[in-house]
PDB file of C-alpha atoms in Angstrom:
ATOM      1  CA  MET A 718      -0.122   0.174  -0.074  1.00 41.00           C
ATOM      2  CA  VAL A 719       2.895   2.524   0.834  1.00 42.00           C
ATOM      3  CA  ARG A 720       4.477   1.596  -2.488  1.00 48.00           C
ATOM      4  CA  PHE A 721       1.582   2.377  -4.188  1.00 37.00           C
ATOM      5  CA  ILE A 722       1.048   5.761  -2.118  1.00 42.00           C
ATOM      6  CA  THR A 723       4.453   6.872  -3.248  1.00 46.00           C
ATOM      7  CA  ALA A 724       4.025   5.662  -6.957  1.00 45.00           C
ATOM      8  CA  PHE A 725       0.623   7.843  -7.129  1.00 40.00           C
ATOM      9  CA  SER A 726       2.435  10.870  -5.649  1.00 47.00           C
ATOM     10  CA  VAL A 727       5.265  10.711  -8.079  1.00 50.00           C
ATOM     11  CA  VAL A 728       3.119  10.403 -11.076  1.00 44.00           C
ATOM     12  CA  ALA A 729       0.647  13.036  -9.422  1.00 44.00           C
ATOM     13  CA  LEU A 730       3.795  15.283  -9.545  1.00 51.00           C
ATOM     14  CA  VAL A 731       4.908  14.413 -13.506  1.00 48.00           C
ATOM     15  CA  ALA A 732       1.149  14.777 -14.674  1.00 47.00           C
ATOM     16  CA  ALA A 733       0.542  17.988 -12.355  1.00 50.00           C
ATOM     17  CA  CYS A 734       3.225  19.414 -14.386  1.00 53.00           C
ATOM     18  CA  GLY A 735       1.119  18.869 -17.543  1.00 49.00           C
ATOM     19  CA  SER A 736      -1.955  18.982 -17.669  1.00 45.00           C
ATOM     20  CA  GLY A 737      -4.214  20.817 -19.702  1.00 46.00           C
ATOM     21  CA  GLY A 738      -4.080  24.954 -19.150  1.00 43.00           C
ATOM     22  CA  SER A 739      -3.293  27.882 -21.447  1.00 43.00           C
ATOM     23  CA  ARG A 740      -0.133  29.723 -21.236  1.00 43.00           C
ATOM     24  CA  TYR A 741      -2.383  32.809 -21.660  1.00 42.00           C
ATOM     25  CA  SER A 742      -4.753  33.912 -19.275  1.00 40.00           C
ATOM     26  CA  SER A 743      -8.107  35.884 -20.934  1.00 43.00           C
ATOM     27  CA  SER A 744      -6.331  39.210 -19.930  1.00 44.00           C
ATOM     28  CA  ASN A 745      -3.702  38.509 -21.823  1.00 44.00           C
ATOM     29  CA  ALA A 746      -5.355  37.107 -24.626  1.00 44.00           C
ATOM     30  CA  ASN A 747      -5.533  40.713 -26.877  1.00 43.00           C
ATOM     31  CA  LYS A 748      -1.868  41.227 -25.672  1.00 43.00           C
ATOM     32  CA  ALA A 749      -0.758  38.236 -27.529  1.00 42.00           C
ATOM     33  CA  ARG A 750      -2.485  38.807 -30.230  1.00 46.00           C
ATOM     34  CA  TYR A 751      -1.656  42.375 -31.201  1.00 46.00           C
ATOM     35  CA  SER A 752       2.284  41.540 -30.008  1.00 47.00           C
ATOM     36  CA  SER A 753       5.138  40.103 -31.694  1.00 55.00           C
ATOM     37  CA  VAL A 754       6.710  39.652 -28.170  1.00 52.00           C
ATOM     38  CA  PRO A 755       5.517  36.014 -26.240  1.00 50.00           C
ATOM     39  CA  THR A 756       3.638  37.543 -23.025  1.00 52.00           C
ATOM     40  CA  GLN A 757       5.269  34.393 -21.103  1.00 62.00           C
ATOM     41  CA  GLN A 758       8.512  33.104 -21.176  1.00 68.00           C
ATOM     42  CA  VAL A 759       8.570  29.301 -21.943  1.00 69.00           C
ATOM     43  CA  LEU A 760      10.771  27.339 -19.423  1.00 84.00           C
ATOM     44  CA  PHE A 761      13.139  24.514 -20.898  1.00 88.00           C
ATOM     45  CA  ALA A 762      16.263  22.838 -19.623  1.00 87.00           C
ATOM     46  CA  ALA A 763      17.911  19.593 -20.218  1.00 90.00           C
ATOM     47  CA  GLY A 764      19.116  17.506 -17.286  1.00 93.00           C
ATOM     48  CA  PRO A 765      18.898  14.626 -14.907  1.00 95.00           C
ATOM     49  CA  ILE A 766      15.476  15.118 -14.073  1.00 94.00           C
ATOM     50  CA  ALA A 767      13.905  15.963 -17.482  1.00 94.00           C
ATOM     51  CA  ASN A 768      15.881  12.194 -18.274  1.00 95.00           C
ATOM     52  CA  ALA A 769      14.082  10.775 -15.721  1.00 94.00           C
ATOM     53  CA  CYS A 770      10.752  12.346 -16.464  1.00 91.00           C
ATOM     54  CA  ARG A 771      10.984  11.232 -19.804  1.00 92.00           C
ATOM     55  CA  ALA A 772      12.203   7.435 -18.575  1.00 93.00           C
ATOM     56  CA  ALA A 773       9.569   6.935 -16.780  1.00 88.00           C
ATOM     57  CA  GLY A 774       7.230   6.688 -19.669  1.00 83.00           C
ATOM     58  CA  ARG A 775       3.794   8.718 -18.448  1.00 84.00           C
ATOM     59  CA  LYS A 776       1.413   9.883 -20.994  1.00 86.00           C
ATOM     60  CA  GLN A 777       1.784  13.539 -20.181  1.00 87.00           C
ATOM     61  CA  ALA A 778       5.721  13.389 -19.904  1.00 88.00           C
ATOM     62  CA  SER A 779       6.194  15.195 -23.233  1.00 91.00           C
ATOM     63  CA  ARG A 780      10.077  16.697 -23.956  1.00 92.00           C
ATOM     64  CA  ALA A 781       8.600  20.345 -23.763  1.00 92.00           C
ATOM     65  CA  ARG A 782       6.875  19.272 -20.040  1.00 93.00           C
ATOM     66  CA  CYS A 783       9.980  17.403 -18.637  1.00 93.00           C
ATOM     67  CA  GLY A 784      12.302  20.300 -19.610  1.00 94.00           C
ATOM     68  CA  CYS A 785      10.172  22.849 -17.910  1.00 94.00           C
ATOM     69  CA  VAL A 786      10.276  20.604 -14.982  1.00 93.00           C
ATOM     70  CA  GLN A 787      14.132  20.262 -15.567  1.00 94.00           C
ATOM     71  CA  ALA A 788      13.995  24.235 -15.675  1.00 94.00           C
ATOM     72  CA  VAL A 789      12.202  24.636 -12.530  1.00 94.00           C
ATOM     73  CA  ALA A 790      14.751  22.069 -10.654  1.00 95.00           C
ATOM     74  CA  ASP A 791      17.900  23.886 -11.843  1.00 94.00           C
ATOM     75  CA  ARG A 792      16.212  26.915  -9.897  1.00 94.00           C
ATOM     76  CA  SER A 793      15.460  24.862  -7.031  1.00 95.00           C
ATOM     77  CA  LEU A 794      17.996  22.100  -6.612  1.00 96.00           C
ATOM     78  CA  SER A 795      21.281  21.633  -6.642  1.00 96.00           C
ATOM     79  CA  SER A 796      22.687  18.775  -9.334  1.00 95.00           C
ATOM     80  CA  THR A 797      23.326  16.634  -6.106  1.00 96.00           C
ATOM     81  CA  GLU A 798      19.394  17.352  -5.295  1.00 97.00           C
ATOM     82  CA  GLN A 799      18.378  16.657  -8.421  1.00 96.00           C
ATOM     83  CA  ARG A 800      20.404  13.511  -8.585  1.00 95.00           C
ATOM     84  CA  ARG A 801      18.994  12.009  -5.421  1.00 95.00           C
ATOM     85  CA  GLY A 802      15.184  12.910  -6.778  1.00 95.00           C
ATOM     86  CA  VAL A 803      15.788  10.654  -9.780  1.00 95.00           C
ATOM     87  CA  ALA A 804      15.556   8.399  -8.034  1.00 92.00           C
ATOM     88  CA  PHE A 805      12.032   8.847  -6.744  1.00 92.00           C
ATOM     89  CA  PHE A 806      11.469   8.518 -10.527  1.00 88.00           C
ATOM     90  CA  LYS A 807      13.095   5.101 -10.761  1.00 87.00           C
ATOM     91  CA  ASP A 808      11.573   3.529  -7.607  1.00 89.00           C
ATOM     92  CA  PRO A 809       9.066   6.092  -6.260  1.00 89.00           C
ATOM     93  CA  HIS A 810       9.016   3.856  -2.772  1.00 93.00           C
ATOM     94  CA  GLN A 811      12.353   6.058  -2.380  1.00 93.00           C
ATOM     95  CA  ALA A 812      10.277   8.929  -2.271  1.00 93.00           C
ATOM     96  CA  GLN A 813       8.303   7.178   0.900  1.00 94.00           C
ATOM     97  CA  VAL A 814      11.052   6.176   2.300  1.00 95.00           C
ATOM     98  CA  THR A 815      12.664   9.315   2.701  1.00 95.00           C
ATOM     99  CA  ARG A 816       9.753  11.325   3.539  1.00 95.00           C
ATOM    100  CA  GLN A 817       9.062   9.383   6.411  1.00 95.00           C
ATOM    101  CA  SER A 818      12.483   9.301   7.578  1.00 94.00           C
ATOM    102  CA  ASP A 819      13.256  10.860  10.842  1.00 94.00           C
ATOM    103  CA  ASN A 820      17.145  11.448   9.479  1.00 96.00           C
ATOM    104  CA  PRO A 821      17.395  15.714   9.610  1.00 97.00           C
ATOM    105  CA  ALA A 822      18.983  15.594   6.144  1.00 96.00           C
ATOM    106  CA  ASN A 823      16.298  13.963   4.903  1.00 96.00           C
ATOM    107  CA  GLU A 824      13.200  16.164   6.423  1.00 96.00           C
ATOM    108  CA  ARG A 825      15.246  19.129   5.179  1.00 96.00           C
ATOM    109  CA  PHE A 826      15.641  17.518   1.631  1.00 97.00           C
ATOM    110  CA  TRP A 827      11.969  16.438   1.465  1.00 96.00           C
ATOM    111  CA  LYS A 828      10.469  19.939   2.409  1.00 96.00           C
ATOM    112  CA  LYS A 829      12.913  21.444  -0.896  1.00 97.00           C
ATOM    113  CA  TRP A 830      11.491  18.665  -2.863  1.00 96.00           C
ATOM    114  CA  ARG A 831       8.592  19.081  -1.919  1.00 96.00           C
ATOM    115  CA  ALA A 832       8.669  23.083  -2.942  1.00 97.00           C
ATOM    116  CA  TYR A 833      10.021  22.415  -5.808  1.00 96.00           C
ATOM    117  CA  GLY A 834       7.330  20.149  -6.480  1.00 95.00           C
ATOM    118  CA  THR A 835       4.536  22.733  -5.881  1.00 96.00           C
ATOM    119  CA  GLN A 836       6.888  25.329  -7.890  1.00 96.00           C
ATOM    120  CA  ALA A 837       7.102  22.867 -10.796  1.00 94.00           C
ATOM    121  CA  ALA A 838       3.012  22.145 -10.876  1.00 93.00           C
ATOM    122  CA  LYS A 839       2.693  25.687 -10.967  1.00 94.00           C
ATOM    123  CA  LEU A 840       4.939  26.988 -13.591  1.00 93.00           C
ATOM    124  CA  CYS A 841       4.688  23.753 -16.021  1.00 90.00           C
ATOM    125  CA  THR A 842       0.916  23.276 -17.024  1.00 81.00           C
TER     126      THR A 842
END
């Protein structure tokens, strides 16, 4: 059951970064129509999180979405933290183990990872 919940959490993170939505709100629609400059910057980067995202095989894991998730990771996480997070894509149970750990270093990492996931969900939809 714990493994299922952890796997679901990882899938939800990836899916949240790829579910619907438009880059332009209705208030920006007219500006975008008359302007040759985009009103919103598109995030994209290559790296370990993007590779793991694509390798996970999720339907919503497009190159653009995984690149966006990587760009947010580059802003939020160190390279060491990114490599550690890649393990969650390969083995979702590791996320659960880290989340439930009493180790202060794991607790700090988990708080950072959750904040990253929230930010990625906001910026990559």
